[in-house]
mmCIF file of C-alpha atoms and ligand atoms in Angstrom:
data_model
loop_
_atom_site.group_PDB
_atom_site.id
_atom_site.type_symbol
_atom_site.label_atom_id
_atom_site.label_comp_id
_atom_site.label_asym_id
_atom_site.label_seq_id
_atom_site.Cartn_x
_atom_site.Cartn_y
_atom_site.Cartn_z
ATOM 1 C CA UNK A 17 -3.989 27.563 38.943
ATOM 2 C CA UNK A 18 -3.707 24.852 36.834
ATOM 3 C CA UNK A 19 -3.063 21.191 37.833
ATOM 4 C CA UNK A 20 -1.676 20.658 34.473
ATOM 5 C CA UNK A 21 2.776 21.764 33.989
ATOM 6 C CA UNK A 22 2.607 20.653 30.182
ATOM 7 C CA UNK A 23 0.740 20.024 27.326
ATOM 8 C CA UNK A 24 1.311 17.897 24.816
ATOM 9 C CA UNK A 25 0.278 18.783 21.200
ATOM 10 C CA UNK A 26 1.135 16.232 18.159
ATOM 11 C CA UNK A 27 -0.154 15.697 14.892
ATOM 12 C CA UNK A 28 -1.054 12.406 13.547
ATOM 13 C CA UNK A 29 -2.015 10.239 10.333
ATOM 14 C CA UNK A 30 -2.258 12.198 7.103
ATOM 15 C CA UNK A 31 -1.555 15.743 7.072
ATOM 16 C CA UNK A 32 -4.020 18.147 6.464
ATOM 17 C CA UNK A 33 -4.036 22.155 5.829
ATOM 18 C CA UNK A 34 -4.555 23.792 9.030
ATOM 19 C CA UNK A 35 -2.424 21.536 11.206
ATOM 20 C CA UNK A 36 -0.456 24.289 11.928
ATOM 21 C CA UNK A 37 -2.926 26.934 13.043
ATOM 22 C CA UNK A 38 -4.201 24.507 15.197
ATOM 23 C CA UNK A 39 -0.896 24.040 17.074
ATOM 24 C CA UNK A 40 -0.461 27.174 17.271
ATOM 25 C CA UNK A 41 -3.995 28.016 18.602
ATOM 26 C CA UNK A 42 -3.639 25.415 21.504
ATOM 27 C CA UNK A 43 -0.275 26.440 22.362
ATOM 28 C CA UNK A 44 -1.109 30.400 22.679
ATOM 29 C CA UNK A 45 -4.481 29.239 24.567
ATOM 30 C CA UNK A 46 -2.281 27.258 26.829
ATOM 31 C CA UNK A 47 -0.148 30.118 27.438
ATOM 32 C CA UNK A 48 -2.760 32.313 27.942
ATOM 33 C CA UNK A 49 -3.925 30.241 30.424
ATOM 34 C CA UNK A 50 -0.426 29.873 32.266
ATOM 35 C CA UNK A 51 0.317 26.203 31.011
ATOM 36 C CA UNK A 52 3.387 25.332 29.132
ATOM 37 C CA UNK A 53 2.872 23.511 25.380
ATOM 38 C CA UNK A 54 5.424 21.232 24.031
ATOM 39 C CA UNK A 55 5.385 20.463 20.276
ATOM 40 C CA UNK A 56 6.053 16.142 19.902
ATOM 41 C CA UNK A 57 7.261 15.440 16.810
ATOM 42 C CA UNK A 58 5.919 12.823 14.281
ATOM 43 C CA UNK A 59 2.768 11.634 15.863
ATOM 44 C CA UNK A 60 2.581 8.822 18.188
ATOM 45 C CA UNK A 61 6.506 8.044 17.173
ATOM 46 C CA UNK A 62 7.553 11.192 18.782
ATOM 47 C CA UNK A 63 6.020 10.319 22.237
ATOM 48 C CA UNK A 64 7.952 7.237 22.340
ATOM 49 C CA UNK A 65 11.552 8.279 21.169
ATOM 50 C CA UNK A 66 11.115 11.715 23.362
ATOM 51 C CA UNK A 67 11.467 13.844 20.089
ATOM 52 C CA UNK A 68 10.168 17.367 21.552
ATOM 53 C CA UNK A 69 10.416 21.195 20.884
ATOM 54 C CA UNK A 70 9.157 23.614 23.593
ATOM 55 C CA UNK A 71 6.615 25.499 21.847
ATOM 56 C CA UNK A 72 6.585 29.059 23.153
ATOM 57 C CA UNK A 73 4.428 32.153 21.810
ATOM 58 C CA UNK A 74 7.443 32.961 19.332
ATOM 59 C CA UNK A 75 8.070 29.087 18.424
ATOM 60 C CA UNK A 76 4.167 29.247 16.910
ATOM 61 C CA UNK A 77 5.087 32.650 14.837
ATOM 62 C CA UNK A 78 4.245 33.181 11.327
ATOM 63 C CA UNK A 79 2.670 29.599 11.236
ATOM 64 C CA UNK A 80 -0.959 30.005 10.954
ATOM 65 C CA UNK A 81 -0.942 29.847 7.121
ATOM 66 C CA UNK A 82 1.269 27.591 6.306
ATOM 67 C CA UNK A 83 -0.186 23.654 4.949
ATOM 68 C CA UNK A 84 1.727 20.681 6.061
ATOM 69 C CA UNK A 85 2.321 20.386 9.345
ATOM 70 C CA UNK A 86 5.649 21.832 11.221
ATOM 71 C CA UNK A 87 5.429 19.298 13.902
ATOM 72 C CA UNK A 88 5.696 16.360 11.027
ATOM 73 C CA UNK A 89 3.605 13.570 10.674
ATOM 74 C CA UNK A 90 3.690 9.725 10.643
ATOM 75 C CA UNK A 91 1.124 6.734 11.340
ATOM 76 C CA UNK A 92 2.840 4.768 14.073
ATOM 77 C CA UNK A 93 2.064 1.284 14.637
ATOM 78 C CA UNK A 94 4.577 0.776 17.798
ATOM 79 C CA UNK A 95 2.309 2.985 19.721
ATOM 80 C CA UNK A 96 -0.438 0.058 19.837
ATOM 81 C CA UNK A 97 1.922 -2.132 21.479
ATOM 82 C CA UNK A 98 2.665 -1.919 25.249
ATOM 83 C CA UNK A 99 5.992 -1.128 24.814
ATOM 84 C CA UNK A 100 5.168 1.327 22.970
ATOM 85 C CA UNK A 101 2.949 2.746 25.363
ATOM 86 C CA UNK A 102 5.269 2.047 28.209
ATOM 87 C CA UNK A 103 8.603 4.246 26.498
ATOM 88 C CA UNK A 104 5.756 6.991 25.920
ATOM 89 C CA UNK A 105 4.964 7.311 29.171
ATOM 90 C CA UNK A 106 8.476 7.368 30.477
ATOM 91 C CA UNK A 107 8.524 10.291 27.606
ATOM 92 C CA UNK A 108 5.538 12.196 29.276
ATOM 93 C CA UNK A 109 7.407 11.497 32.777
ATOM 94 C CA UNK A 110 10.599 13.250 31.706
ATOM 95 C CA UNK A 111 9.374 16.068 29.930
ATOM 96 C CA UNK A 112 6.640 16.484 32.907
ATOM 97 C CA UNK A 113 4.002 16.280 30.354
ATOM 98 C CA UNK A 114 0.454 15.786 32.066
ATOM 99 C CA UNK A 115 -2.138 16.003 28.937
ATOM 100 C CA UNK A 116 -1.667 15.356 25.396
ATOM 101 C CA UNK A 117 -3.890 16.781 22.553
ATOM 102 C CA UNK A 118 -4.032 14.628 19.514
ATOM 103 C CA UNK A 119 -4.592 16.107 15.801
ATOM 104 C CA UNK A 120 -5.655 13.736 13.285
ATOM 105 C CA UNK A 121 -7.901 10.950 12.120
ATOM 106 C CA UNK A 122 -9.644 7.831 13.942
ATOM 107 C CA UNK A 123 -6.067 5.759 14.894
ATOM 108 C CA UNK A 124 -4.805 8.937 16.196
ATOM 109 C CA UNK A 125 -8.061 9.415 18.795
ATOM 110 C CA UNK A 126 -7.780 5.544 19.645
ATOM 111 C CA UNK A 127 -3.838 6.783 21.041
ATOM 112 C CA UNK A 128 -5.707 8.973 22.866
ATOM 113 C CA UNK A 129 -8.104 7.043 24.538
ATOM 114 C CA UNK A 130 -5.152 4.471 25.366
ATOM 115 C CA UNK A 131 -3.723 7.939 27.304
ATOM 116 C CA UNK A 132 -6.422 8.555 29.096
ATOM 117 C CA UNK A 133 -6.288 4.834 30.368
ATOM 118 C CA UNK A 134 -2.869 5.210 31.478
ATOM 119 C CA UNK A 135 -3.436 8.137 33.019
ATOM 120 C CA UNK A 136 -2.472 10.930 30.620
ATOM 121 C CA UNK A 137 -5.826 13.172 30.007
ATOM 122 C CA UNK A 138 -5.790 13.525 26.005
ATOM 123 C CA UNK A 139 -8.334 14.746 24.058
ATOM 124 C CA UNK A 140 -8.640 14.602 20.137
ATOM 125 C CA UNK A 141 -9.218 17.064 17.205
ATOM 126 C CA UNK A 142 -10.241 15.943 13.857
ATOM 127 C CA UNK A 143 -7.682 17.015 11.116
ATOM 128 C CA UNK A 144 -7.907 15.291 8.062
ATOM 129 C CA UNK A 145 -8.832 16.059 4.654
ATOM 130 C CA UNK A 146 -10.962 13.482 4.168
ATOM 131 C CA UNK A 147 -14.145 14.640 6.221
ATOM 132 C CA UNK A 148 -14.295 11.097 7.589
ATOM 133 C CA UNK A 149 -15.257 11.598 11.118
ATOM 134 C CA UNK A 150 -18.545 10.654 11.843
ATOM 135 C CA UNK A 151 -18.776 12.350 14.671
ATOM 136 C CA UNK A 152 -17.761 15.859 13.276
ATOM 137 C CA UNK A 153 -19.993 17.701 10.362
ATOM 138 C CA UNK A 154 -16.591 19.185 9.378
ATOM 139 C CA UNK A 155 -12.701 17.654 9.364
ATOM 140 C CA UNK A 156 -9.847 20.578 9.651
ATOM 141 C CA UNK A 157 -8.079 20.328 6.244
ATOM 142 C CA UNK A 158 -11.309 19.466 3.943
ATOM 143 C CA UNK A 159 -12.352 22.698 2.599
ATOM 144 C CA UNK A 160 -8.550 24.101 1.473
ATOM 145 C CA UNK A 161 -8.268 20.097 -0.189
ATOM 146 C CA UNK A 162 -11.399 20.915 -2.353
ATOM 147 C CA UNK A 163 -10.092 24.500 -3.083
ATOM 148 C CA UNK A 164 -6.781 22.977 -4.173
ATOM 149 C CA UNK A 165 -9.315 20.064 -6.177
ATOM 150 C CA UNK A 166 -11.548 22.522 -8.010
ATOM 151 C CA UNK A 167 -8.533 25.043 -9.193
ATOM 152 C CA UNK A 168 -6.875 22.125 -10.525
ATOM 153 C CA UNK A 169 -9.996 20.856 -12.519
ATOM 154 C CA UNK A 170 -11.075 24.220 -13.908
ATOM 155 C CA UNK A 171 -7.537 24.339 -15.105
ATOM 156 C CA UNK A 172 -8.206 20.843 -16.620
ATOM 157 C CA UNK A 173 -11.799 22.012 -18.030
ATOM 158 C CA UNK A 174 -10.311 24.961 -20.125
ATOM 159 C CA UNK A 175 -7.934 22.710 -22.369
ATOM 160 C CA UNK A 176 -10.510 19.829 -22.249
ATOM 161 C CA UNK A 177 -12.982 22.144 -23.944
ATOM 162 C CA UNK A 178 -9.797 23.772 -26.225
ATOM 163 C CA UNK A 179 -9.147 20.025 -27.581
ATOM 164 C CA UNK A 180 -12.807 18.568 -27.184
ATOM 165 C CA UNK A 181 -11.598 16.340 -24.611
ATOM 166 C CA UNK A 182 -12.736 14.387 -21.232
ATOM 167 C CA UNK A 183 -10.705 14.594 -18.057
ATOM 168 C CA UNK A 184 -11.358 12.028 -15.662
ATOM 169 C CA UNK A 185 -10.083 12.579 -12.101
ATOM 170 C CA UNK A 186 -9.262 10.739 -8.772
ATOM 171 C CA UNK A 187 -9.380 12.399 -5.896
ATOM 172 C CA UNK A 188 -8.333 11.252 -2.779
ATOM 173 C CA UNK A 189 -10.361 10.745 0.604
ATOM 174 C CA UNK A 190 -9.664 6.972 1.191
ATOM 175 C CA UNK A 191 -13.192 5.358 1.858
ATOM 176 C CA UNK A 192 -15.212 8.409 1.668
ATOM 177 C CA UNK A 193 -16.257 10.049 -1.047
ATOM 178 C CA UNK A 194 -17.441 13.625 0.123
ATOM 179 C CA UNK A 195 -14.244 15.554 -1.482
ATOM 180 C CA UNK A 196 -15.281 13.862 -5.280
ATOM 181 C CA UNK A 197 -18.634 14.433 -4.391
ATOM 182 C CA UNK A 198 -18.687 18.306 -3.484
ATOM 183 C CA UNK A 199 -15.979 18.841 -5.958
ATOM 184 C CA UNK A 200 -17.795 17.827 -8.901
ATOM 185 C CA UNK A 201 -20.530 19.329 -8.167
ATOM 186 C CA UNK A 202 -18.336 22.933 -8.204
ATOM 187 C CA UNK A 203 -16.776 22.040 -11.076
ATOM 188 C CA UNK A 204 -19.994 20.767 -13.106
ATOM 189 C CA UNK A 205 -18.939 17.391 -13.897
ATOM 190 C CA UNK A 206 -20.897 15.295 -16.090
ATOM 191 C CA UNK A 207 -20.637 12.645 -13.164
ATOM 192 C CA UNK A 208 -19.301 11.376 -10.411
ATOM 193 C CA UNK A 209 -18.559 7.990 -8.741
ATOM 194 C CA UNK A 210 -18.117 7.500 -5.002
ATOM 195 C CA UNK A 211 -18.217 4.754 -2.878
ATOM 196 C CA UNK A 212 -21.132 5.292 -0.791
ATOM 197 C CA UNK A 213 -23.447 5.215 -4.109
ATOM 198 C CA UNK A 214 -23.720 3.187 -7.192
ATOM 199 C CA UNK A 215 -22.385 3.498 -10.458
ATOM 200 C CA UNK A 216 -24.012 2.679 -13.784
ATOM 201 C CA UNK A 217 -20.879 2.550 -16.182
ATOM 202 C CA UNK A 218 -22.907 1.588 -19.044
ATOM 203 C CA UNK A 219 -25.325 4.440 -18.794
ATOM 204 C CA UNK A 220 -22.865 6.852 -17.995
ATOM 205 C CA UNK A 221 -21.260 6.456 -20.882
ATOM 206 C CA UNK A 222 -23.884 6.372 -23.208
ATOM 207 C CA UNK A 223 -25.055 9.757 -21.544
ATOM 208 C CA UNK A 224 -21.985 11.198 -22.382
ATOM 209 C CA UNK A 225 -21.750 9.617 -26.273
ATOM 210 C CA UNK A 226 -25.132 11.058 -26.271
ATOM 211 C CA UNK A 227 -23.848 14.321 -25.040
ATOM 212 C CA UNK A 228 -20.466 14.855 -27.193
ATOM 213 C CA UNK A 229 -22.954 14.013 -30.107
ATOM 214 C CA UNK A 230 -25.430 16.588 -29.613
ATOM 215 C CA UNK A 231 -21.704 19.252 -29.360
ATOM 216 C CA UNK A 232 -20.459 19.374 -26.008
ATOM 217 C CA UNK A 233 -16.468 19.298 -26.397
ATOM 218 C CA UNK A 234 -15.138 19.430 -22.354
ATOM 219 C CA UNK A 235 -16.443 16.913 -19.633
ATOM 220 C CA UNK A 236 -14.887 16.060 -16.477
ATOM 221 C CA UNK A 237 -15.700 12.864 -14.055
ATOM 222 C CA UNK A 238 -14.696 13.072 -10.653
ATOM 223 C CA UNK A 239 -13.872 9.482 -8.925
ATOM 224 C CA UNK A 240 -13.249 9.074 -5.343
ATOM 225 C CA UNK A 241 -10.165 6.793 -5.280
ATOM 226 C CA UNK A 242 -12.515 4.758 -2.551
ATOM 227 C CA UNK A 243 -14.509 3.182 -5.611
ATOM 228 C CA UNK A 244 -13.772 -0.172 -6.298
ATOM 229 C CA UNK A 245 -11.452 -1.332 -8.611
ATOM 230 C CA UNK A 246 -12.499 -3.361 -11.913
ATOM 231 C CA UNK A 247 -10.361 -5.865 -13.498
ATOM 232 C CA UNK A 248 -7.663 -5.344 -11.351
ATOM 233 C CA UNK A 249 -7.686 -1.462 -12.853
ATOM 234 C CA UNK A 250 -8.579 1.405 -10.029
ATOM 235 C CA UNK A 251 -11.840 2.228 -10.715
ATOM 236 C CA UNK A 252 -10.977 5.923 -12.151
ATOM 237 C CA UNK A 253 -8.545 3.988 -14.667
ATOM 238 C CA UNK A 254 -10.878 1.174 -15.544
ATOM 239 C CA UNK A 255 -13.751 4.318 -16.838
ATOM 240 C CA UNK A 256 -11.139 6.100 -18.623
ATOM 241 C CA UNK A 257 -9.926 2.695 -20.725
ATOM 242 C CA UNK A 258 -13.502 2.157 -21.803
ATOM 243 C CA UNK A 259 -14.630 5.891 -22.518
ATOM 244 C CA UNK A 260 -11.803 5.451 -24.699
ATOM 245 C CA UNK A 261 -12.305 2.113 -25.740
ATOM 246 C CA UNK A 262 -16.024 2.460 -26.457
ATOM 247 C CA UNK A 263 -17.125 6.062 -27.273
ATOM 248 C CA UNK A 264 -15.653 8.685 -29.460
ATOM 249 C CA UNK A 265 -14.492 10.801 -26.606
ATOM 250 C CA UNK A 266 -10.875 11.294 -26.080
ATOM 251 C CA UNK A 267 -10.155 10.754 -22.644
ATOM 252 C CA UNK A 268 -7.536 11.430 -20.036
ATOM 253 C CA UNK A 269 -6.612 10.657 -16.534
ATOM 254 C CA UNK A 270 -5.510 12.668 -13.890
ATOM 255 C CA UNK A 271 -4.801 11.727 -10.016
ATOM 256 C CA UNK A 272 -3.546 14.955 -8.006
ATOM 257 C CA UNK A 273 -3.238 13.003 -5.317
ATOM 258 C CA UNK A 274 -1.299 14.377 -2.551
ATOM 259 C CA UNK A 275 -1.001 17.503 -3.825
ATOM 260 C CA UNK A 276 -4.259 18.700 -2.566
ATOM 261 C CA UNK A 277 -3.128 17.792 1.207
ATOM 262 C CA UNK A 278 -0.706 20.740 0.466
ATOM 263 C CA UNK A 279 -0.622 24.143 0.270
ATOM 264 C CA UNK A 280 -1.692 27.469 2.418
ATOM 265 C CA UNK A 281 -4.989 26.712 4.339
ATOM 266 C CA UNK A 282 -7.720 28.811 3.696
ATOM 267 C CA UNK A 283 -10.046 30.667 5.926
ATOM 268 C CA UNK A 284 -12.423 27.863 6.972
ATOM 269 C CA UNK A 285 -9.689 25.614 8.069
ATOM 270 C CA UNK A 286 -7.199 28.418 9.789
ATOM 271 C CA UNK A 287 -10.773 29.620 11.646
ATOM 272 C CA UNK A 288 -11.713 26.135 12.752
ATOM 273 C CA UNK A 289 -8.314 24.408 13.412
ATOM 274 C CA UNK A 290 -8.184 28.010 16.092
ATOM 275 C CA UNK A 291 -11.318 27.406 17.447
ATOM 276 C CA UNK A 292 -10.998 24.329 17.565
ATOM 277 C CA UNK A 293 -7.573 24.051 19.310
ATOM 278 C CA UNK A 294 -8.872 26.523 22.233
ATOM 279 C CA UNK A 295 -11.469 24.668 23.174
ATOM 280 C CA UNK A 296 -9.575 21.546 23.703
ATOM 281 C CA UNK A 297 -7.444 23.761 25.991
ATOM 282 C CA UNK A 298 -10.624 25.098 27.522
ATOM 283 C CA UNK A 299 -11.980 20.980 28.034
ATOM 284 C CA UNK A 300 -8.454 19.882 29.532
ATOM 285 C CA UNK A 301 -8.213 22.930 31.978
ATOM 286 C CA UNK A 302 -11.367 22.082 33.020
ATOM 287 C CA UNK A 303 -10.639 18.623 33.806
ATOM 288 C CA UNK A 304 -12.299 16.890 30.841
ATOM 289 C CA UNK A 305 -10.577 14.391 28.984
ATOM 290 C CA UNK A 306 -11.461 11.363 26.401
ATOM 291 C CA UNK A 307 -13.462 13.533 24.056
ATOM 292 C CA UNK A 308 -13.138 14.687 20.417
ATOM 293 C CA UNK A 309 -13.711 17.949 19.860
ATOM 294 C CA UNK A 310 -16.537 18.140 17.053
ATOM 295 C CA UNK A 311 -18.179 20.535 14.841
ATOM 296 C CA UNK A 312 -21.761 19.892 15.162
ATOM 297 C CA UNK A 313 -24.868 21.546 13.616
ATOM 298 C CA UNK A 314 -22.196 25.007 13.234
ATOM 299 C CA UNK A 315 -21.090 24.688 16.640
ATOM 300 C CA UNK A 316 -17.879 23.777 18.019
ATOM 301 C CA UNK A 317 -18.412 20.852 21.206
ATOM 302 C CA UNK A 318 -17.010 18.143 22.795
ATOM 303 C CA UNK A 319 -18.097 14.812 21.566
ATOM 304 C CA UNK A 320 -17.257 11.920 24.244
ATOM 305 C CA UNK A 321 -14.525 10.081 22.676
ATOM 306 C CA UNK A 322 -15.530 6.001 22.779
ATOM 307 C CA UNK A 323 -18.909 7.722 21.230
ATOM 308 C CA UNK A 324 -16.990 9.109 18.839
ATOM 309 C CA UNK A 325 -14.844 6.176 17.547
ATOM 310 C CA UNK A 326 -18.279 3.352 18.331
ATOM 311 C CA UNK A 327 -20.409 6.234 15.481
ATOM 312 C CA UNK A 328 -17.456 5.935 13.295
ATOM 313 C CA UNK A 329 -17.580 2.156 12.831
ATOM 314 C CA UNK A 330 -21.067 1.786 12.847
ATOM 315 C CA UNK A 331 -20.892 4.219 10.144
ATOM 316 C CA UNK A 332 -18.224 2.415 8.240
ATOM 317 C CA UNK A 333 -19.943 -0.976 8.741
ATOM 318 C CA UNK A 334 -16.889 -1.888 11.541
ATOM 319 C CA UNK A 335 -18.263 -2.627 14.370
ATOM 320 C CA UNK A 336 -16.781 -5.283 16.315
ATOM 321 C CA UNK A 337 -18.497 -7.310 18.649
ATOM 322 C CA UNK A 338 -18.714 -5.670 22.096
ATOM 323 C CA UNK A 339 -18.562 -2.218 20.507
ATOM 324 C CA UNK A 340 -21.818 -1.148 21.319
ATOM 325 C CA UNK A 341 -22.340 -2.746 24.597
ATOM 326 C CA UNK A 342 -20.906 0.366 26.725
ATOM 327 C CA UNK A 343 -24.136 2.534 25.597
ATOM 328 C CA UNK A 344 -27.573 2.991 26.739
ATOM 329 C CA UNK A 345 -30.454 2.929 24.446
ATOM 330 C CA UNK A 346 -30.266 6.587 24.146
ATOM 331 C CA UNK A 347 -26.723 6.942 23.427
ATOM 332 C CA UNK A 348 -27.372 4.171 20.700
ATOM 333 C CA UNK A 349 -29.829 5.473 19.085
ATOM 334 C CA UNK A 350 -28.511 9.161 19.203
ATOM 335 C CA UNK A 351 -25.578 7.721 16.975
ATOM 336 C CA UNK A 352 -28.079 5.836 14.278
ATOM 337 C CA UNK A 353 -29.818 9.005 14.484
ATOM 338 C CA UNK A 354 -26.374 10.211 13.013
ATOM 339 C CA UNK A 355 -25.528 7.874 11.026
ATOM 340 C CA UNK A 356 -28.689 8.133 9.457
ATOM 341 C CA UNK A 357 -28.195 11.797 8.958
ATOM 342 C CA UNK A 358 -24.842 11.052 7.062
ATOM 343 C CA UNK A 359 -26.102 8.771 4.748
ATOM 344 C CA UNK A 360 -28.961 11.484 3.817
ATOM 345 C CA UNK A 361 -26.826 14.146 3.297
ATOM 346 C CA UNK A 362 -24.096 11.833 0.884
ATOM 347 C CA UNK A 363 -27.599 10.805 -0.792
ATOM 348 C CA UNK A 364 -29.156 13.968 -1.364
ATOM 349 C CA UNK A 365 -26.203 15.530 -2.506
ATOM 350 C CA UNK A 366 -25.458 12.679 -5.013
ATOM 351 C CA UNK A 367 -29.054 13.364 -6.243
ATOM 352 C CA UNK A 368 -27.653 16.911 -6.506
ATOM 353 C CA UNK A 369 -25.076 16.157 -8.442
ATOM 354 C CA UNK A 370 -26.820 14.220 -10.683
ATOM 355 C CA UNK A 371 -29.591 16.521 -11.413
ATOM 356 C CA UNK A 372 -27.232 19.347 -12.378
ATOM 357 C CA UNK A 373 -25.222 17.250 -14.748
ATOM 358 C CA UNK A 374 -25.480 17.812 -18.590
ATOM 359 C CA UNK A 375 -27.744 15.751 -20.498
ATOM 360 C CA UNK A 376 -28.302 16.032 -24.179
HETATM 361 O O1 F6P B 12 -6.571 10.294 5.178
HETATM 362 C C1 F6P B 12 -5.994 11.220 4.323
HETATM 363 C C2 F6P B 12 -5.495 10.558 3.074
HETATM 364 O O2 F6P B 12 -4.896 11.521 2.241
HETATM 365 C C3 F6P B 12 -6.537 9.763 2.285
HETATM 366 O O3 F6P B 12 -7.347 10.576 1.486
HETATM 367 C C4 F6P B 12 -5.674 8.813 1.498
HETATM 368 O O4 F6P B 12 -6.369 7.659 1.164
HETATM 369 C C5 F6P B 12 -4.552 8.533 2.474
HETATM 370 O O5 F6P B 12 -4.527 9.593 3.407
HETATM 371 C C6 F6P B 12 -3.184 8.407 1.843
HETATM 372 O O6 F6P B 12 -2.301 8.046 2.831
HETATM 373 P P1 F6P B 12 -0.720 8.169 2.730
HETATM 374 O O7 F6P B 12 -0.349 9.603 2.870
HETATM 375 O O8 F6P B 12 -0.204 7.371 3.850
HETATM 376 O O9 F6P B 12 -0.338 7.669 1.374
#
């Protein structure tokens, strides 16, 4: 029998494809296991103004393939202050809500931890499109965001090469540049700028004057919107002024924006937002809480949460002072160890792109 009456599911921060299989999943898990789910509406915002729907086997129907997220979304800054905290608690007191599982990015696992600390066992899952959890090989949301990114550029590619044209693109993914990175690669761009890696503007484009001289009519450039900007211009803007400026290449811009946080997730997302989402049940019910629930080398684990959130600023060069004191030499060096293995992978698959792009 379990000690828990109610879980608490909510999604948090951006929205990401797959939200809503992995509601579902944790709320038929629950069931399965005899627990009660409730759905909290709006993140963080939902906890504290006691917005709720009881999510019961039928509730979670004919979700699993539908993008956005049904329980809504928001960032929620009152949740940071203590009476923010305070009215959510009275929330989890009145709807007899014992545990709370968070979907979303960073801010949403740092609600989570604040739970915990006040006594309400949460536990996060990383849903965003952005890939930008350290801690997790994989993000629920990022591989139905790069579908939706590569459809719309091969669409651009055929009348680029019609009209002899250049297409340069912004994708989002805030400070991380994986979904310009793997996206460009699929779509064979003739480069692409991220934030993690320099860019030579000046070479670039005299590679590609080189290139449209010796015939070649289409080209795309990917940009992560994390590069920054030049002369007050975001970077993807600034490169398509001065292709057009300074070569013969007719150039356009395109920013898709949130339109690639939309739309049906595909099978990598539904599969991993389910997986996902049971095991957090599984981690709760056993009387685990404070932990992220990670994809890591292919397999689906618990990641100890303050881990979790220490890796991701000492990935993002954040670190505060006093965030690493809490770990022991080994914990500290298994998250370099990580870091390290980040930074490898963005590196070697920047080299990838690079050596697969056109040259005349
Ligand atoms: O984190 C997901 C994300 O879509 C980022 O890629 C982007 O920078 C940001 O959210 C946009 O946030 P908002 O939806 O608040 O405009």
């Amino acid at each position: 029998m379990s000690k828990f009456r109610k879980i608490g599911i909510l999604t948090s921060g951006g929205d990401a494809p797959g939200m809503n299989a992995c509601f579902r999943a944790v709320a038929r898990k629950a069931l399965s296991e005899g627990v009660e789910t409730m759905g909290i509406m709006e993140g963080y915002n939902g906890l504290i103004n006691d917005q709720m729907i009881d999510l019961s086997s039928a509730q979670v129907r004919n979700i699993v393939q539908l993008g956005g997220t049904k329980l809504y979304s928001s960032r929620c800054l009152e949740f940071a202050t203590a009476e923010g905290m305070d009215r959510a608690l009275a929330t989890c007191e009145k709807e007899h809500i014992d545990a709370i599982i968070a979907i979303g990015g960073d801010g949403t696992f740092r609600g989570a931890l604040d739970l915990t600390a006040h006594g309400i066992p949460s536990i996060g899952l990383p849903g965003t499109i952005d890939n930008d959890i350290t801690a997790s090989d994989y993000t629920i949301g990022f591989d139905t965001a790069m579908n939706s990114t590569i459809s719309m550029i091969d669409q651009l590619r055929d009348t680029c090469e019609s009209h002899k044209r250049c297409d340069v693109i912004e994708v989002m993914g805030r400070n991380c540049g994986q979904i310009a990175l793997l996206s460009g690669i699929a779509t064979g761009a003739v480069a692409v700028a991220i934030p993690e890696m320099p860019f030579d503007v000046d070479a670039t484009l005299n590679r590609m004057a080189a290139l449209r001289k010796a015939g070649k009519r289409s080209m795309i450039v990917v940009v992560s919107e994390g590069c920054a900007a030049v002369d007050g211009l975001p970077f993807a803007e600034y490169l398509t002024k001065r292709l057009n400026a300074e070569t013969e290449i007719e150039t356009k811009f395109f920013r898709p924006a949130h339109t690639v946080r939309g739309g049906s997730p595909l099978v990598r997302d539904r599969v991993t937002a389910t997986a996902m989402g049971v095991r957090a049940v599984e981690e709760l019910l056993a009387g685990k809480s404070n932990e992220v629930i990670c994809e890591v080398n292919g397999a689906i684990q618990p990641v100890e949460i303050n881990w979790a959130l220490a890796a991701d600023r000492m990935y993002k060069n954040k670190l505060k002072p006093g965030d690493l004191d809490r770990f022991n030499e080994t914990e500290l060096a298994q998250m370099k160890a990580l870091c390290d293995k980040r930074r490898k992978y963005i590196e070697t698959m920047y080299a990838c792109a690079n050596d697969t792009a056109d040259r005349a």
